[in-house]
Amino acid sequence: MNAAADRRDLSWWVDKVAQILVLAGGLSAIVFIVGIFLFIGREGAGFIFEGFSLREFLLSPRWTPTSNHNPTFGALALIAGTASVTGLAMVVAVPFSLGAAIYIGEFATGRGRETLKVLVELLAAIPSVVWGFVGLSIMNPLIVRVFDAPVGLNVLNSGIILGLMAAPIMTTIAEDALKAVPDTYREAAEAMGATRWQVILKVVLPAGRNGLVAATLLGVGRGFGETMAVLMASGHAVNLPTSPFDAVRALTATIAAELGETAEGSEHWQALFTLGIFLFLVTFTINFLADVFVRGGLPGRRRRGRRPVASANP
Amino acid sequence: MIHPIRAGVFALAAVVAGCAGNGEATRDVIQNKGSDTLVNVAQAWAEEYAKVTAETAVAVSGGGSGTGISAMINGTVDIANSSRRMTDSELEQARANGHDPIEYIVGFDALAVFLHEDNPLGDMSLDQLADIYGEGGTTERWSQLDVAPPGCPSDKIVRVSRQNNSGTYFYYRDAILGDQRDFKLGSLDMHGSKDVVDLVENTPCAIGYSGLAYATEHISMPCIRASEGGDCVDPTVATAIDGSYPISRPLFMYTAGEPEGAIREYLDWVLSDVGQCILHQKGYAPRAVLDCS
């Protein structure tokens, strides 16, 4: 660039200012994420470096932070709770979202396709507390009646709710992945005499595999991070689940329910931030893996022509 | 979860109403925060007090005893409501910050045990409750108590409790288990007394606990025996006043230092017969027997 050739008129200044603003916007994402990590790290540090036992945290199901004589901070039951709910949610969400993505991407045409896409995005816009209401007031009595379960707030209830919540995002990303498969693949397969089903099963799905794995991983990330709906529908019980009808408690829900009434800086407070650090690390890893898959494998072996899909998990 | 929001709206309404009626005169606003058990009656007091004097407005919010007490420690509240006594360490923290909490007992609350309305059990002892709720207790099934609640084929006792820093949780734990024993893990820990009642209403296998004032007509409350073979006492306002109900507790308000001016007047009014009758109407026991008719 030749600076001498620039005319420093209004447009030049507008251009400069816009450039700086956009740069600041881009940098802010990095600043925020580092800032958040430093903040939760600092709040949890006292606990991690002093009272913390990694063994107890990971292997004990006893979460009794306000006990008079023996406060314990075992997160195993909370981790198991989050994992079981998220696992069931994926069992619900994967078939739904994959089916929807295949239909929207490969079969639907014209207005039908546009309408479906809008509806799926609308589904993603339902606030999680509304899903929680559905779990609490519709699913809860239903599960008690249909399955004779002792209580309707359990893994099954929150897993279904969470599956329905994760499905729209997974559908959108899976559909993007299928769209990224070049049409020449389909045309070649059809020219060989493959039926529509064979084209999808043998050509499109394998070619879009990485994107589909990424969609599932982002769904898992969504499940791990979801708070309100799980808090309302899971029963909020510190419990190692042995069946879908057991009430459980999620990591996120524990933080939400307990932080408000905990004295700032106390051991309990720091333990809750340690849960936060753990959650952050898990969701960070999941999103990173999803990103790797979207880019078509490990960094360095990146394939050409695959547009990375924006991460849908904020 | 609903109460703090409702409390906020009421507080806002009280402030707005106060402003509208008052024009330019300076007005004291008392910040009052804490216990979910007390929040309904605290709102009723604030609303009635607005009719008594236009010079003082009381802004009430809930959030739980712990919230009120931390606000007292941090000095962000004039009156903290609590359904448990402040602990020694909390008192020390508050004094270290220059706030010397003064304690007022504003009433009593019977902590009722809730069962589904179809549950035939009408009589429980503290030992039975300890065996159901306490760590190491062996009662897991309704058949161990010789009942078969209709609609509960699994026979499993679903324990409903509160989040582990609620004042109600602390009081109930210490009352039935003593201060050296913890709750069994696996209880459903609800965020508010109303959530406990809602869940027990809809769950035939459930047992829960909360302040008597939260009871509805769709719930059954067994009488409680302090000891095996002792008298079985129903949870009522009357038995909470005379002290015969074994799990009733004082309800507290704390001020930072000796209250003066508007705060003093408000507390005097709360403790007067008028204030105590409002408490009684909300389902709590006043500090002394009084005629509210």
GROMACS .gro file of C-alpha atoms in nm, chain B residues 161-276:
model
  116
  475SER     CA    1  -3.581  -3.169   5.048
  476ARG     CA    2  -3.445  -2.817   4.995
  477GLN     CA    3  -3.127  -2.681   4.844
  478ASN     CA    4  -2.844  -2.724   5.091
  479ASN     CA    5  -2.811  -2.364   5.204
  480SER     CA    6  -3.173  -2.283   5.274
  481GLY     CA    7  -3.267  -2.191   5.632
  482THR     CA    8  -3.548  -2.447   5.623
  483TYR     CA    9  -3.298  -2.718   5.524
  484PHE     CA   10  -3.067  -2.631   5.814
  485TYR     CA   11  -3.346  -2.615   6.070
  486TYR     CA   12  -3.508  -2.941   5.961
  487ARG     CA   13  -3.173  -3.123   5.951
  488ASP     CA   14  -3.072  -3.010   6.298
  489ALA     CA   15  -3.421  -3.071   6.439
  490ILE     CA   16  -3.457  -3.432   6.328
  491LEU     CA   17  -3.093  -3.543   6.291
  492GLY     CA   18  -2.906  -3.334   6.546
  493ASP     CA   19  -2.606  -3.125   6.441
  494GLN     CA   20  -2.370  -3.418   6.384
  495ARG     CA   21  -2.558  -3.607   6.116
  496ASP     CA   22  -2.625  -3.533   5.748
  497PHE     CA   23  -2.913  -3.604   5.514
  498LYS     CA   24  -2.900  -3.917   5.304
  499LEU     CA   25  -2.795  -3.839   4.948
  500GLY     CA   26  -3.051  -3.877   4.671
  501SER     CA   27  -3.325  -3.646   4.796
  502LEU     CA   28  -3.488  -3.417   4.540
  503ASP     CA   29  -3.363  -3.075   4.645
  504MET     CA   30  -3.619  -2.813   4.548
  505HIS     CA   31  -3.550  -2.442   4.523
  506GLY     CA   32  -3.826  -2.301   4.739
  507SER     CA   33  -4.105  -2.415   4.969
  508LYS     CA   34  -4.368  -2.381   4.701
  509ASP     CA   35  -4.179  -2.617   4.469
  510VAL     CA   36  -4.171  -2.876   4.749
  511VAL     CA   37  -4.548  -2.854   4.793
  512ASP     CA   38  -4.613  -2.869   4.416
  513LEU     CA   39  -4.399  -3.180   4.375
  514VAL     CA   40  -4.548  -3.364   4.674
  515GLU     CA   41  -4.899  -3.280   4.550
  516ASN     CA   42  -4.821  -3.453   4.219
  517THR     CA   43  -4.618  -3.747   4.348
  518PRO     CA   44  -4.797  -4.025   4.540
  519CYS     CA   45  -4.464  -4.173   4.665
  520ALA     CA   46  -4.330  -3.845   4.802
  521ILE     CA   47  -4.260  -3.703   5.146
  522GLY     CA   48  -4.149  -3.342   5.192
  523TYR     CA   49  -4.126  -3.063   5.449
  524SER     CA   50  -4.172  -2.687   5.465
  525GLY     CA   51  -4.329  -2.409   5.661
  526LEU     CA   52  -4.692  -2.470   5.756
  527ALA     CA   53  -4.795  -2.153   5.574
  528TYR     CA   54  -4.719  -2.320   5.240
  529ALA     CA   55  -4.959  -2.612   5.298
  530THR     CA   56  -5.250  -2.647   5.054
  531GLU     CA   57  -5.572  -2.842   5.080
  532HIS     CA   58  -5.434  -3.103   4.839
  533ILE     CA   59  -5.173  -3.219   5.081
  534SER     CA   60  -5.176  -3.437   5.388
  535MET     CA   61  -4.985  -3.346   5.702
  536PRO     CA   62  -4.925  -3.618   5.962
  537CYS     CA   63  -4.912  -3.533   6.329
  538ILE     CA   64  -4.562  -3.560   6.477
  539ARG     CA   65  -4.449  -3.738   6.795
  540ALA     CA   66  -4.140  -3.606   6.967
  541SER     CA   67  -4.071  -3.955   7.099
  542GLU     CA   68  -4.202  -4.304   7.038
  543GLY     CA   69  -4.524  -4.337   7.240
  544GLY     CA   70  -4.543  -3.962   7.312
  545ASP     CA   71  -4.835  -3.739   7.217
  546CYS     CA   72  -4.892  -3.693   6.847
  547VAL     CA   73  -4.926  -3.319   6.778
  548ASP     CA   74  -5.080  -3.170   6.463
  549PRO     CA   75  -4.890  -2.887   6.294
  550THR     CA   76  -5.107  -2.581   6.356
  551VAL     CA   77  -5.052  -2.221   6.448
  552ALA     CA   78  -5.186  -2.294   6.797
  553THR     CA   79  -4.945  -2.580   6.866
  554ALA     CA   80  -4.659  -2.369   6.735
  555ILE     CA   81  -4.752  -2.087   6.977
  556ASP     CA   82  -4.780  -2.312   7.283
  557GLY     CA   83  -4.462  -2.497   7.190
  558SER     CA   84  -4.614  -2.846   7.188
  559TYR     CA   85  -4.538  -2.909   6.819
  560PRO     CA   86  -4.187  -3.057   6.816
  561ILE     CA   87  -4.053  -2.894   6.498
  562SER     CA   88  -4.145  -2.529   6.520
  563ARG     CA   89  -3.884  -2.259   6.486
  564PRO     CA   90  -3.844  -1.890   6.551
  565LEU     CA   91  -3.831  -1.652   6.255
  566PHE     CA   92  -3.582  -1.369   6.272
  567MET     CA   93  -3.523  -1.019   6.151
  568TYR     CA   94  -3.175  -0.873   6.187
  569THR     CA   95  -3.078  -0.507   6.179
  570ALA     CA   96  -2.727  -0.368   6.149
  571GLY     CA   97  -2.672  -0.209   6.489
  572GLU     CA   98  -2.948  -0.065   6.712
  573PRO     CA   99  -3.213   0.052   6.469
  574GLU     CA  100  -3.309   0.418   6.464
  575GLY     CA  101  -3.568   0.638   6.300
  576ALA     CA  102  -3.776   0.479   6.028
  577ILE     CA  103  -3.632   0.131   6.076
  578ARG     CA  104  -3.703   0.141   6.450
  579GLU     CA  105  -4.063   0.254   6.384
  580TYR     CA  106  -4.115  -0.018   6.127
  581LEU     CA  107  -3.987  -0.293   6.356
  582ASP     CA  108  -4.200  -0.167   6.644
  583TRP     CA  109  -4.500  -0.180   6.414
  584VAL     CA  110  -4.410  -0.537   6.297
  585LEU     CA  111  -4.393  -0.649   6.661
  586SER     CA  112  -4.715  -0.465   6.756
  587ASP     CA  113  -5.050  -0.645   6.767
  588VAL     CA  114  -5.136  -0.513   6.419
  589GLY     CA  115  -4.817  -0.650   6.266
  590GLN     CA  116  -4.845  -0.978   6.454
   0.00000   0.00000   0.00000
